[in-house]
PDB file of C-alpha atoms in Angstrom:
ATOM      1  CA  GLU A   1     -13.514 -14.454 -17.185  1.00 85.00           C
ATOM      2  CA  LEU A   2     -10.232 -13.800 -19.020  1.00 89.00           C
ATOM      3  CA  THR A   3      -9.350 -10.905 -21.312  1.00 91.00           C
ATOM      4  CA  TYR A   4      -6.225 -11.225 -23.458  1.00 91.00           C
ATOM      5  CA  LEU A   5      -4.194  -8.241 -24.657  1.00 88.00           C
ATOM      6  CA  ASN A   6      -0.979  -7.964 -26.642  1.00 85.00           C
ATOM      7  CA  MET A   7       0.903  -4.790 -25.755  1.00 79.00           C
ATOM      8  CA  LEU A   8       3.858  -4.339 -28.108  1.00 74.00           C
ATOM      9  CA  GLY A   9       4.541  -8.067 -28.016  1.00 80.00           C
ATOM     10  CA  GLN A  10       3.902  -8.401 -24.278  1.00 83.00           C
ATOM     11  CA  PRO A  11       1.027 -10.820 -23.540  1.00 89.00           C
ATOM     12  CA  VAL A  12      -1.302  -9.567 -20.802  1.00 89.00           C
ATOM     13  CA  ILE A  13      -4.285 -11.405 -19.306  1.00 90.00           C
ATOM     14  CA  ILE A  14      -6.896  -9.569 -17.224  1.00 90.00           C
ATOM     15  CA  LEU A  15      -8.457 -11.846 -14.593  1.00 91.00           C
ATOM     16  CA  ASN A  16     -12.096 -10.765 -14.376  1.00 91.00           C
ATOM     17  CA  SER A  17     -13.428 -13.345 -11.930  1.00 89.00           C
ATOM     18  CA  TYR A  18     -12.673 -14.324  -8.362  1.00 89.00           C
ATOM     19  CA  GLU A  19     -12.297 -17.945  -9.444  1.00 91.00           C
ATOM     20  CA  ALA A  20      -9.655 -17.099 -12.051  1.00 91.00           C
ATOM     21  CA  ALA A  21      -7.730 -14.793  -9.719  1.00 90.00           C
ATOM     22  CA  VAL A  22      -7.622 -17.324  -6.883  1.00 90.00           C
ATOM     23  CA  GLY A  23      -6.985 -20.252  -9.202  1.00 90.00           C
ATOM     24  CA  LEU A  24      -3.997 -18.665 -10.909  1.00 90.00           C
ATOM     25  CA  LEU A  25      -2.519 -16.338  -8.284  1.00 89.00           C
ATOM     26  CA  GLU A  26      -2.997 -18.546  -5.222  1.00 88.00           C
ATOM     27  CA  GLY A  27      -3.486 -22.044  -6.553  1.00 88.00           C
ATOM     28  CA  ARG A  28      -0.450 -21.740  -8.821  1.00 88.00           C
ATOM     29  CA  SER A  29       1.531 -19.187  -6.846  1.00 85.00           C
ATOM     30  CA  ALA A  30       4.811 -21.065  -7.337  1.00 86.00           C
ATOM     31  CA  ASN A  31       4.590 -20.151 -11.027  1.00 90.00           C
ATOM     32  CA  THR A  32       2.746 -16.824 -10.887  1.00 88.00           C
ATOM     33  CA  SER A  33       4.302 -14.943  -7.955  1.00 83.00           C
ATOM     34  CA  ASP A  34       6.936 -13.183 -10.042  1.00 84.00           C
ATOM     35  CA  ARG A  35       6.450  -9.511 -10.963  1.00 84.00           C
ATOM     36  CA  PRO A  36       6.824  -7.781 -14.331  1.00 85.00           C
ATOM     37  CA  ARG A  37       9.949  -5.692 -14.680  1.00 82.00           C
ATOM     38  CA  ILE A  38       9.471  -1.942 -14.114  1.00 84.00           C
ATOM     39  CA  VAL A  39      12.613  -0.187 -15.336  1.00 88.00           C
ATOM     40  CA  MET A  40      11.654   3.159 -13.801  1.00 88.00           C
ATOM     41  CA  ALA A  41      11.378   1.417 -10.427  1.00 88.00           C
ATOM     42  CA  GLU A  42      14.973   0.304 -10.850  1.00 86.00           C
ATOM     43  CA  LEU A  43      16.090   3.826 -11.778  1.00 88.00           C
ATOM     44  CA  THR A  44      14.237   5.540  -8.935  1.00 87.00           C
ATOM     45  CA  GLY A  45      15.294   3.051  -6.275  1.00 81.00           C
ATOM     46  CA  TYR A  46      11.829   1.607  -5.762  1.00 79.00           C
ATOM     47  CA  MET A  47      12.942  -1.993  -6.118  1.00 74.00           C
ATOM     48  CA  TRP A  48      12.987  -2.259  -2.319  1.00 67.00           C
ATOM     49  CA  GLU A  49       9.183  -2.192  -2.620  1.00 70.00           C
ATOM     50  CA  PHE A  50       8.646  -5.941  -2.564  1.00 66.00           C
ATOM     51  CA  ALA A  51       5.186  -5.582  -4.132  1.00 69.00           C
ATOM     52  CA  ILE A  52       7.052  -5.067  -7.422  1.00 73.00           C
ATOM     53  CA  GLN A  53      10.134  -7.169  -6.651  1.00 72.00           C
ATOM     54  CA  GLY A  54      10.883 -10.334  -8.542  1.00 72.00           C
ATOM     55  CA  TYR A  55      10.084 -13.679  -6.932  1.00 72.00           C
ATOM     56  CA  ASN A  56      13.187 -14.602  -4.920  1.00 75.00           C
ATOM     57  CA  GLN A  57      14.301 -15.469  -1.392  1.00 78.00           C
ATOM     58  CA  ALA A  58      14.390 -11.831  -0.244  1.00 77.00           C
ATOM     59  CA  TRP A  59      10.823 -11.386  -1.512  1.00 76.00           C
ATOM     60  CA  ARG A  60       9.632 -14.461   0.373  1.00 83.00           C
ATOM     61  CA  VAL A  61      11.258 -13.343   3.641  1.00 85.00           C
ATOM     62  CA  CYS A  62       9.821  -9.816   3.441  1.00 84.00           C
ATOM     63  CA  ARG A  63       6.367 -11.011   2.435  1.00 85.00           C
ATOM     64  CA  ARG A  64       6.307 -13.434   5.355  1.00 89.00           C
ATOM     65  CA  LEU A  65       7.271 -10.637   7.753  1.00 89.00           C
ATOM     66  CA  PHE A  66       4.679  -8.274   6.264  1.00 89.00           C
ATOM     67  CA  HIS A  67       1.997 -10.940   6.643  1.00 90.00           C
ATOM     68  CA  THR A  68       2.916 -11.354  10.323  1.00 92.00           C
ATOM     69  CA  PHE A  69       1.959  -7.755  11.070  1.00 92.00           C
ATOM     70  CA  PHE A  70      -0.926  -7.237   8.654  1.00 90.00           C
ATOM     71  CA  GLN A  71      -2.832 -10.508   8.457  1.00 91.00           C
ATOM     72  CA  PRO A  72      -6.471 -10.223   9.635  1.00 91.00           C
ATOM     73  CA  SER A  73      -5.757 -11.744  13.042  1.00 92.00           C
ATOM     74  CA  ALA A  74      -3.063  -9.118  13.727  1.00 92.00           C
ATOM     75  CA  ILE A  75      -5.232  -6.066  13.003  1.00 91.00           C
ATOM     76  CA  PRO A  76      -7.032  -5.832  16.395  1.00 93.00           C
ATOM     77  CA  GLN A  77      -3.756  -4.830  18.063  1.00 93.00           C
ATOM     78  CA  TYR A  78      -3.904  -1.584  16.061  1.00 92.00           C
ATOM     79  CA  HIS A  79      -7.455  -0.693  17.115  1.00 94.00           C
ATOM     80  CA  PRO A  80      -6.346   1.773  19.829  1.00 93.00           C
ATOM     81  CA  VAL A  81      -4.341   3.723  17.243  1.00 92.00           C
ATOM     82  CA  HIS A  82      -7.276   3.710  14.834  1.00 91.00           C
ATOM     83  CA  VAL A  83      -9.650   4.971  17.512  1.00 92.00           C
ATOM     84  CA  ARG A  84      -7.298   7.733  18.651  1.00 91.00           C
ATOM     85  CA  GLU A  85      -6.567   8.929  15.115  1.00 88.00           C
ATOM     86  CA  CYS A  86     -10.250   8.753  14.194  1.00 89.00           C
ATOM     87  CA  ARG A  87     -11.051  11.111  17.065  1.00 90.00           C
ATOM     88  CA  ARG A  88      -8.344  13.512  15.908  1.00 88.00           C
ATOM     89  CA  PHE A  89      -9.624  13.202  12.341  1.00 87.00           C
ATOM     90  CA  LEU A  90     -13.100  14.315  13.420  1.00 88.00           C
ATOM     91  CA  GLN A  91     -11.646  17.306  15.260  1.00 87.00           C
ATOM     92  CA  ARG A  92      -9.705  18.378  12.157  1.00 83.00           C
ATOM     93  CA  LEU A  93     -12.769  17.861   9.989  1.00 84.00           C
ATOM     94  CA  LEU A  94     -14.757  20.161  12.252  1.00 86.00           C
ATOM     95  CA  ALA A  95     -12.009  22.795  12.435  1.00 83.00           C
ATOM     96  CA  THR A  96     -10.889  22.820   8.778  1.00 80.00           C
ATOM     97  CA  PRO A  97     -13.396  20.969   6.582  1.00 80.00           C
ATOM     98  CA  GLU A  98     -11.718  22.339   3.451  1.00 77.00           C
ATOM     99  CA  ASP A  99      -8.269  20.878   4.236  1.00 72.00           C
ATOM    100  CA  PHE A 100      -8.145  17.799   6.423  1.00 66.00           C
ATOM    101  CA  MET A 101      -7.130  14.921   4.141  1.00 71.00           C
ATOM    102  CA  PRO A 102      -3.297  15.219   3.871  1.00 65.00           C
ATOM    103  CA  LEU A 103      -2.794  14.616   7.579  1.00 67.00           C
ATOM    104  CA  ALA A 104      -5.488  11.952   7.766  1.00 70.00           C
ATOM    105  CA  ARG A 105      -3.782  10.113   4.924  1.00 74.00           C
ATOM    106  CA  HIS A 106      -0.649   9.311   6.935  1.00 81.00           C
ATOM    107  CA  ALA A 107      -1.374   9.831  10.634  1.00 84.00           C
ATOM    108  CA  THR A 108      -2.625   6.324  11.415  1.00 87.00           C
ATOM    109  CA  ILE A 109      -0.159   4.307   9.351  1.00 89.00           C
ATOM    110  CA  MET A 110       2.861   6.358  10.497  1.00 90.00           C
ATOM    111  CA  ASP A 111       1.936   5.635  14.103  1.00 92.00           C
ATOM    112  CA  ILE A 112       1.332   1.928  13.489  1.00 93.00           C
ATOM    113  CA  VAL A 113       4.488   1.362  11.462  1.00 93.00           C
ATOM    114  CA  TYR A 114       7.030   3.759  12.970  1.00 93.00           C
ATOM    115  CA  GLY A 115       5.507   4.873  16.264  1.00 92.00           C
ATOM    116  CA  ILE A 116       5.645   8.457  14.989  1.00 90.00           C
ATOM    117  CA  THR A 117       2.836  10.831  15.936  1.00 87.00           C
ATOM    118  CA  VAL A 118       1.954  13.219  13.113  1.00 83.00           C
ATOM    119  CA  THR A 119       0.470  16.473  14.381  1.00 74.00           C
ATOM    120  CA  GLU A 120       1.130  19.116  11.722  1.00 72.00           C
ATOM    121  CA  GLN A 121       0.129  19.432   8.074  1.00 67.00           C
ATOM    122  CA  ASP A 122       3.728  20.302   7.161  1.00 75.00           C
ATOM    123  CA  ASP A 123       5.217  17.347   9.047  1.00 82.00           C
ATOM    124  CA  PRO A 124       8.519  16.463   7.295  1.00 87.00           C
ATOM    125  CA  TYR A 125       7.753  12.741   7.236  1.00 86.00           C
ATOM    126  CA  VAL A 126       4.345  13.355   5.675  1.00 84.00           C
ATOM    127  CA  SER A 127       5.905  15.680   3.112  1.00 85.00           C
ATOM    128  CA  LEU A 128       8.425  13.004   2.108  1.00 87.00           C
ATOM    129  CA  ALA A 129       5.738  10.323   1.999  1.00 85.00           C
ATOM    130  CA  LEU A 130       3.525  12.432  -0.276  1.00 84.00           C
ATOM    131  CA  LYS A 131       6.402  13.052  -2.682  1.00 87.00           C
ATOM    132  CA  ALA A 132       7.354   9.377  -2.719  1.00 87.00           C
ATOM    133  CA  ALA A 133       3.730   8.364  -3.345  1.00 84.00           C
ATOM    134  CA  PHE A 134       3.624  10.741  -6.317  1.00 86.00           C
ATOM    135  CA  VAL A 135       6.762   9.128  -7.721  1.00 87.00           C
ATOM    136  CA  PHE A 136       5.338   5.631  -7.318  1.00 84.00           C
ATOM    137  CA  SER A 137       2.015   6.522  -8.929  1.00 81.00           C
ATOM    138  CA  SER A 138       3.921   8.069 -11.843  1.00 84.00           C
ATOM    139  CA  ILE A 139       6.265   5.182 -12.602  1.00 83.00           C
ATOM    140  CA  VAL A 140       3.637   2.417 -12.559  1.00 78.00           C
ATOM    141  CA  VAL A 141       1.372   4.009 -15.198  1.00 74.00           C
ATOM    142  CA  PRO A 142       1.453   1.680 -18.255  1.00 71.00           C
ATOM    143  CA  GLY A 143       2.949   3.321 -21.340  1.00 72.00           C
ATOM    144  CA  GLN A 144       4.128   6.371 -19.437  1.00 80.00           C
ATOM    145  CA  TYR A 145       7.798   5.804 -20.271  1.00 85.00           C
ATOM    146  CA  LEU A 146       9.304   4.435 -23.474  1.00 86.00           C
ATOM    147  CA  VAL A 147      12.071   2.780 -21.466  1.00 85.00           C
ATOM    148  CA  GLU A 148       9.527   0.214 -20.222  1.00 83.00           C
ATOM    149  CA  SER A 149       9.073  -1.030 -23.796  1.00 82.00           C
ATOM    150  CA  LEU A 150      12.738  -0.547 -24.723  1.00 83.00           C
ATOM    151  CA  PRO A 151      14.666  -1.405 -21.539  1.00 86.00           C
ATOM    152  CA  PHE A 152      18.072  -0.849 -23.166  1.00 89.00           C
ATOM    153  CA  LEU A 153      17.346   2.896 -22.981  1.00 88.00           C
ATOM    154  CA  LYS A 154      18.091   2.549 -19.266  1.00 88.00           C
ATOM    155  CA  HIS A 155      21.779   2.741 -20.173  1.00 90.00           C
ATOM    156  CA  VAL A 156      21.498   5.989 -22.166  1.00 89.00           C
ATOM    157  CA  PRO A 157      23.489   8.813 -20.461  1.00 89.00           C
ATOM    158  CA  SER A 158      21.345  11.359 -18.629  1.00 87.00           C
ATOM    159  CA  TRP A 159      22.745  14.186 -20.787  1.00 89.00           C
ATOM    160  CA  PHE A 160      21.682  12.450 -24.009  1.00 88.00           C
ATOM    161  CA  PRO A 161      18.867  14.144 -25.996  1.00 86.00           C
ATOM    162  CA  GLY A 162      15.537  12.558 -25.106  1.00 84.00           C
ATOM    163  CA  ALA A 163      16.845  11.145 -21.818  1.00 86.00           C
ATOM    164  CA  ARG A 164      14.709  13.385 -19.645  1.00 89.00           C
ATOM    165  CA  PHE A 165      13.373  10.266 -17.909  1.00 90.00           C
ATOM    166  CA  LYS A 166      16.907   9.535 -16.639  1.00 91.00           C
ATOM    167  CA  ARG A 167      17.309  13.024 -15.203  1.00 92.00           C
ATOM    168  CA  GLN A 168      13.867  12.818 -13.635  1.00 92.00           C
ATOM    169  CA  ALA A 169      14.644   9.401 -12.175  1.00 90.00           C
ATOM    170  CA  MET A 170      17.858  10.691 -10.584  1.00 92.00           C
ATOM    171  CA  GLN A 171      15.920  13.443  -8.803  1.00 93.00           C
ATOM    172  CA  TRP A 172      13.136  11.105  -7.752  1.00 92.00           C
ATOM    173  CA  ALA A 173      15.603   8.526  -6.410  1.00 91.00           C
ATOM    174  CA  LYS A 174      16.739  11.005  -3.742  1.00 92.00           C
ATOM    175  CA  VAL A 175      13.148  11.553  -2.620  1.00 90.00           C
ATOM    176  CA  VAL A 176      12.374   7.832  -2.555  1.00 89.00           C
ATOM    177  CA  ARG A 177      15.467   7.037  -0.517  1.00 89.00           C
ATOM    178  CA  ALA A 178      14.768   9.821   1.975  1.00 92.00           C
ATOM    179  CA  SER A 179      11.146   8.698   2.435  1.00 89.00           C
ATOM    180  CA  TRP A 180      12.419   5.184   3.076  1.00 88.00           C
ATOM    181  CA  ASP A 181      15.230   6.099   5.484  1.00 91.00           C
ATOM    182  CA  ALA A 182      14.064   9.116   7.501  1.00 93.00           C
ATOM    183  CA  PRO A 183      11.131   7.662   9.488  1.00 93.00           C
ATOM    184  CA  TYR A 184      12.809   4.273   9.866  1.00 94.00           C
ATOM    185  CA  ASP A 185      16.044   5.791  11.174  1.00 95.00           C
ATOM    186  CA  ALA A 186      14.056   7.965  13.595  1.00 94.00           C
ATOM    187  CA  SER A 187      12.254   4.881  14.889  1.00 94.00           C
ATOM    188  CA  VAL A 188      15.526   2.948  15.272  1.00 93.00           C
ATOM    189  CA  ASP A 189      17.111   5.894  17.075  1.00 94.00           C
ATOM    190  CA  ALA A 190      14.194   6.035  19.520  1.00 94.00           C
ATOM    191  CA  PHE A 191      14.532   2.279  20.082  1.00 93.00           C
ATOM    192  CA  ASN A 192      18.257   2.563  20.810  1.00 91.00           C
ATOM    193  CA  ARG A 193      17.571   5.363  23.314  1.00 92.00           C
ATOM    194  CA  GLY A 194      14.885   3.338  25.039  1.00 90.00           C
ATOM    195  CA  ALA A 195      12.259   5.889  24.015  1.00 89.00           C
ATOM    196  CA  SER A 196      10.418   3.940  21.323  1.00 88.00           C
ATOM    197  CA  ARG A 197       6.660   3.504  21.195  1.00 91.00           C
ATOM    198  CA  PRO A 198       4.890   0.284  20.167  1.00 91.00           C
ATOM    199  CA  SER A 199       5.122  -0.085  16.388  1.00 93.00           C
ATOM    200  CA  VAL A 200       5.920  -2.525  13.605  1.00 93.00           C
ATOM    201  CA  VAL A 201       9.548  -1.368  13.506  1.00 94.00           C
ATOM    202  CA  THR A 202       9.897  -1.668  17.288  1.00 94.00           C
ATOM    203  CA  SER A 203       8.536  -5.226  17.189  1.00 93.00           C
ATOM    204  CA  CYS A 204      10.935  -6.148  14.375  1.00 92.00           C
ATOM    205  CA  LEU A 205      13.914  -4.797  16.310  1.00 91.00           C
ATOM    206  CA  GLU A 206      12.856  -6.448  19.574  1.00 90.00           C
ATOM    207  CA  ASN A 207      12.449  -9.832  17.898  1.00 87.00           C
ATOM    208  CA  ALA A 208      15.789  -9.518  16.114  1.00 86.00           C
ATOM    209  CA  MET A 209      17.629  -8.455  19.273  1.00 82.00           C
ATOM    210  CA  HIS A 210      16.052 -11.324  21.178  1.00 78.00           C
ATOM    211  CA  GLU A 211      17.613 -13.805  18.761  1.00 72.00           C
ATOM    212  CA  GLU A 212      20.929 -12.031  18.119  1.00 73.00           C
ATOM    213  CA  GLU A 213      23.026  -9.333  19.789  1.00 70.00           C
ATOM    214  CA  HIS A 214      22.576  -7.002  16.849  1.00 77.00           C
ATOM    215  CA  VAL A 215      20.428  -6.537  13.760  1.00 81.00           C
ATOM    216  CA  SER A 216      22.058  -7.979  10.647  1.00 84.00           C
ATOM    217  CA  PRO A 217      22.273  -5.864   7.471  1.00 85.00           C
ATOM    218  CA  GLN A 218      19.904  -8.304   5.755  1.00 85.00           C
ATOM    219  CA  ASP A 219      17.316  -7.992   8.525  1.00 86.00           C
ATOM    220  CA  ASP A 220      17.703  -4.218   8.611  1.00 87.00           C
ATOM    221  CA  GLU A 221      17.047  -4.039   4.872  1.00 86.00           C
ATOM    222  CA  CYS A 222      13.983  -6.255   5.181  1.00 86.00           C
ATOM    223  CA  PHE A 223      12.600  -4.202   8.083  1.00 90.00           C
ATOM    224  CA  ARG A 224      12.986  -1.024   6.015  1.00 89.00           C
ATOM    225  CA  ASP A 225      11.250  -2.676   3.068  1.00 87.00           C
ATOM    226  CA  VAL A 226       8.282  -3.872   5.092  1.00 89.00           C
ATOM    227  CA  ALA A 227       7.889  -0.541   6.893  1.00 91.00           C
ATOM    228  CA  GLY A 228       8.194   1.444   3.670  1.00 88.00           C
ATOM    229  CA  LEU A 229       5.650  -0.687   1.824  1.00 85.00           C
ATOM    230  CA  ALA A 230       3.172  -0.569   4.708  1.00 88.00           C
ATOM    231  CA  CYS A 231       3.412   3.210   4.911  1.00 85.00           C
ATOM    232  CA  LEU A 232       3.124   3.684   1.140  1.00 80.00           C
ATOM    233  CA  THR A 233       0.142   1.396   0.605  1.00 79.00           C
ATOM    234  CA  GLY A 234      -1.572   2.087   3.923  1.00 75.00           C
ATOM    235  CA  ALA A 235      -1.652   5.826   3.340  1.00 74.00           C
ATOM    236  CA  ASP A 236      -3.156   5.637  -0.140  1.00 75.00           C
ATOM    237  CA  THR A 237      -5.764   2.999   0.659  1.00 80.00           C
ATOM    238  CA  SER A 238      -6.913   4.996   3.697  1.00 81.00           C
ATOM    239  CA  LEU A 239      -7.199   8.138   1.591  1.00 81.00           C
ATOM    240  CA  PHE A 240      -9.122   6.485  -1.258  1.00 84.00           C
ATOM    241  CA  ALA A 241     -11.547   4.714   1.074  1.00 87.00           C
ATOM    242  CA  THR A 242     -12.267   7.922   3.001  1.00 87.00           C
ATOM    243  CA  GLN A 243     -12.809   9.918  -0.184  1.00 87.00           C
ATOM    244  CA  ALA A 244     -15.150   7.219  -1.501  1.00 91.00           C
ATOM    245  CA  MET A 245     -17.143   7.379   1.741  1.00 92.00           C
ATOM    246  CA  PHE A 246     -17.652  11.142   1.469  1.00 91.00           C
ATOM    247  CA  LEU A 247     -18.650  10.802  -2.184  1.00 93.00           C
ATOM    248  CA  ALA A 248     -21.115   8.005  -1.426  1.00 94.00           C
ATOM    249  CA  MET A 249     -22.786   9.965   1.382  1.00 94.00           C
ATOM    250  CA  VAL A 250     -23.135  13.089  -0.779  1.00 94.00           C
ATOM    251  CA  MET A 251     -24.641  11.077  -3.630  1.00 96.00           C
ATOM    252  CA  ASN A 252     -26.934   9.012  -1.385  1.00 95.00           C
ATOM    253  CA  PRO A 253     -28.312  11.228   1.417  1.00 96.00           C
ATOM    254  CA  ASP A 254     -31.024   8.675   2.213  1.00 97.00           C
ATOM    255  CA  VAL A 255     -28.323   6.111   3.034  1.00 96.00           C
ATOM    256  CA  GLN A 256     -26.569   8.655   5.218  1.00 96.00           C
ATOM    257  CA  ARG A 257     -29.802   9.337   7.122  1.00 96.00           C
ATOM    258  CA  LYS A 258     -30.422   5.622   7.744  1.00 97.00           C
ATOM    259  CA  ALA A 259     -26.832   5.139   8.919  1.00 96.00           C
ATOM    260  CA  GLN A 260     -27.161   8.092  11.287  1.00 95.00           C
ATOM    261  CA  GLN A 261     -30.439   6.740  12.641  1.00 96.00           C
ATOM    262  CA  GLU A 262     -28.804   3.394  13.410  1.00 96.00           C
ATOM    263  CA  LEU A 263     -25.865   5.160  15.049  1.00 94.00           C
ATOM    264  CA  ASP A 264     -28.154   7.305  17.199  1.00 94.00           C
ATOM    265  CA  GLY A 265     -30.258   4.315  18.191  1.00 94.00           C
ATOM    266  CA  VAL A 266     -27.334   2.100  19.209  1.00 94.00           C
ATOM    267  CA  ILE A 267     -24.704   4.567  20.447  1.00 93.00           C
ATOM    268  CA  GLY A 268     -26.757   7.567  21.492  1.00 90.00           C
ATOM    269  CA  PRO A 269     -25.623  11.201  21.627  1.00 87.00           C
ATOM    270  CA  ASP A 270     -23.161  10.960  24.532  1.00 90.00           C
ATOM    271  CA  ARG A 271     -20.235   9.037  23.036  1.00 92.00           C
ATOM    272  CA  LEU A 272     -18.514   8.013  19.815  1.00 93.00           C
ATOM    273  CA  PRO A 273     -18.608   4.441  18.475  1.00 93.00           C
ATOM    274  CA  GLU A 274     -15.939   1.890  19.380  1.00 93.00           C
ATOM    275  CA  PHE A 275     -14.821  -1.264  17.606  1.00 93.00           C
ATOM    276  CA  SER A 276     -16.804  -3.239  20.178  1.00 93.00           C
ATOM    277  CA  ASP A 277     -19.991  -1.688  18.743  1.00 94.00           C
ATOM    278  CA  ARG A 278     -19.425  -3.099  15.262  1.00 93.00           C
ATOM    279  CA  ASP A 279     -21.650  -6.165  15.639  1.00 94.00           C
ATOM    280  CA  SER A 280     -24.509  -3.909  16.762  1.00 96.00           C
ATOM    281  CA  LEU A 281     -24.324  -1.762  13.618  1.00 96.00           C
ATOM    282  CA  PRO A 282     -25.284  -4.089  10.726  1.00 96.00           C
ATOM    283  CA  TYR A 283     -26.483  -1.315   8.403  1.00 97.00           C
ATOM    284  CA  ILE A 284     -23.283   0.711   8.784  1.00 96.00           C
ATOM    285  CA  ASN A 285     -21.208  -2.440   8.266  1.00 95.00           C
ATOM    286  CA  ALA A 286     -23.123  -3.089   5.048  1.00 96.00           C
ATOM    287  CA  VAL A 287     -22.592   0.516   3.912  1.00 96.00           C
ATOM    288  CA  VAL A 288     -18.835   0.241   4.476  1.00 94.00           C
ATOM    289  CA  LYS A 289     -18.642  -3.014   2.514  1.00 93.00           C
ATOM    290  CA  GLU A 290     -20.675  -1.546  -0.337  1.00 94.00           C
ATOM    291  CA  ILE A 291     -18.445   1.546  -0.512  1.00 93.00           C
ATOM    292  CA  ILE A 292     -15.350  -0.649  -0.756  1.00 89.00           C
ATOM    293  CA  ARG A 293     -17.019  -2.739  -3.475  1.00 89.00           C
ATOM    294  CA  TRP A 294     -18.342   0.328  -5.327  1.00 90.00           C
ATOM    295  CA  HIS A 295     -15.045   2.208  -5.322  1.00 86.00           C
ATOM    296  CA  SER A 296     -12.317  -0.369  -4.844  1.00 84.00           C
ATOM    297  CA  VAL A 297      -9.160   1.229  -3.456  1.00 79.00           C
ATOM    298  CA  VAL A 298      -7.108  -0.955  -5.829  1.00 77.00           C
ATOM    299  CA  PRO A 299      -9.338  -1.621  -8.859  1.00 75.00           C
ATOM    300  CA  LEU A 300      -6.527  -3.433 -10.654  1.00 76.00           C
ATOM    301  CA  GLY A 301      -4.465  -5.429  -8.186  1.00 76.00           C
ATOM    302  CA  VAL A 302      -0.727  -6.018  -8.217  1.00 79.00           C
ATOM    303  CA  SER A 303       0.405  -7.437 -11.556  1.00 85.00           C
ATOM    304  CA  HIS A 304       2.011 -10.887 -11.588  1.00 88.00           C
ATOM    305  CA  ARG A 305       4.262 -12.568 -14.142  1.00 89.00           C
ATOM    306  CA  VAL A 306       4.050 -16.188 -15.265  1.00 91.00           C
ATOM    307  CA  MET A 307       7.496 -17.786 -14.991  1.00 91.00           C
ATOM    308  CA  GLU A 308       6.831 -20.945 -17.022  1.00 91.00           C
ATOM    309  CA  GLU A 309       4.240 -21.752 -19.678  1.00 92.00           C
ATOM    310  CA  ASP A 310       0.958 -22.854 -18.126  1.00 91.00           C
ATOM    311  CA  GLU A 311      -2.614 -23.745 -19.065  1.00 89.00           C
ATOM    312  CA  TYR A 312      -5.915 -22.664 -17.526  1.00 90.00           C
ATOM    313  CA  LYS A 313      -9.251 -24.176 -18.586  1.00 89.00           C
ATOM    314  CA  GLY A 314      -7.816 -25.099 -21.959  1.00 88.00           C
ATOM    315  CA  TYR A 315      -6.180 -21.712 -22.577  1.00 90.00           C
ATOM    316  CA  ARG A 316      -2.415 -21.667 -23.061  1.00 91.00           C
ATOM    317  CA  ILE A 317      -0.610 -19.049 -20.978  1.00 92.00           C
ATOM    318  CA  PRO A 318       2.875 -18.348 -22.388  1.00 91.00           C
ATOM    319  CA  ALA A 319       5.842 -17.838 -20.097  1.00 92.00           C
ATOM    320  CA  GLY A 320       6.328 -14.150 -19.355  1.00 89.00           C
ATOM    321  CA  THR A 321       2.608 -13.349 -19.522  1.00 92.00           C
ATOM    322  CA  ILE A 322       1.499 -10.586 -17.157  1.00 89.00           C
ATOM    323  CA  LEU A 323      -1.581 -11.395 -15.056  1.00 91.00           C
ATOM    324  CA  VAL A 324      -3.668  -8.463 -13.824  1.00 88.00           C
ATOM    325  CA  PRO A 325      -6.451  -9.174 -11.284  1.00 88.00           C
ATOM    326  CA  ASN A 326      -9.515  -7.001 -11.922  1.00 87.00           C
ATOM    327  CA  ALA A 327     -11.316  -6.118  -8.683  1.00 81.00           C
ATOM    328  CA  TRP A 328     -14.143  -4.311 -10.481  1.00 77.00           C
TER     329      TRP A 328
END
């Protein structure tokens, strides 16, 4: 259920059961909602990403806003976007089966979050998002940078021998900031011109303007954070789930045949499936759930940090311990 590690003096506990994850991360969230420090996130400007922010008032406000737009009951409002982008995805797959994923990775989430329609592979917003995603995936790899174990190295001048990480971080910070600002500013500009489309950002601005005459700097920062996080995580999870689906179908052609038979029997050859057909497709629903279980898009969930010493089933958990939920 629990696996304990000591990484250069840093206690780490892997939560290998649903009971342990829920018991510690939800049942004791007041003590376990903090995040471990990631120095490279500070250097690259990724601390706006509240998934790795410390537990504070700003974190609570942004998380509450994020939950408003992405809780299960809110998802049906995005179904029209999903359907439209799915149709476009199938057209691209038919036209260029060797190169269809980059656009599919961001098209849906960019529309939902910013109201931006992505139509080209070299779309500037997609290009920025891909670069920012690469930065994020690089800085969160455990043991990748010595500065994570020796945080005082953060203050070493960038010209100092061995400070390549500082020079790299300075370059990456520009990319991260641009990926955060460009689509958000475009969405705000469209809103101010009365030309905005329904989106998360538009809803945030409308709600804020309904309560006040203008958007406060604090609200503006929170809106950027929520939009940036949604775009970053939504793009990658969509990509990984789609790739896992293709892999599963290639490895299990009998499953693919059964799924196609169910689709043909329920939908027929004259139209594509809609969300309203979901309850009539039990086998395909089961296949989707199994793919997500088989290849979890986030096998190790977001790490948490214990703020005060705690105890779980007789095991002492020291303050500062990092908790890592294991979805496998």
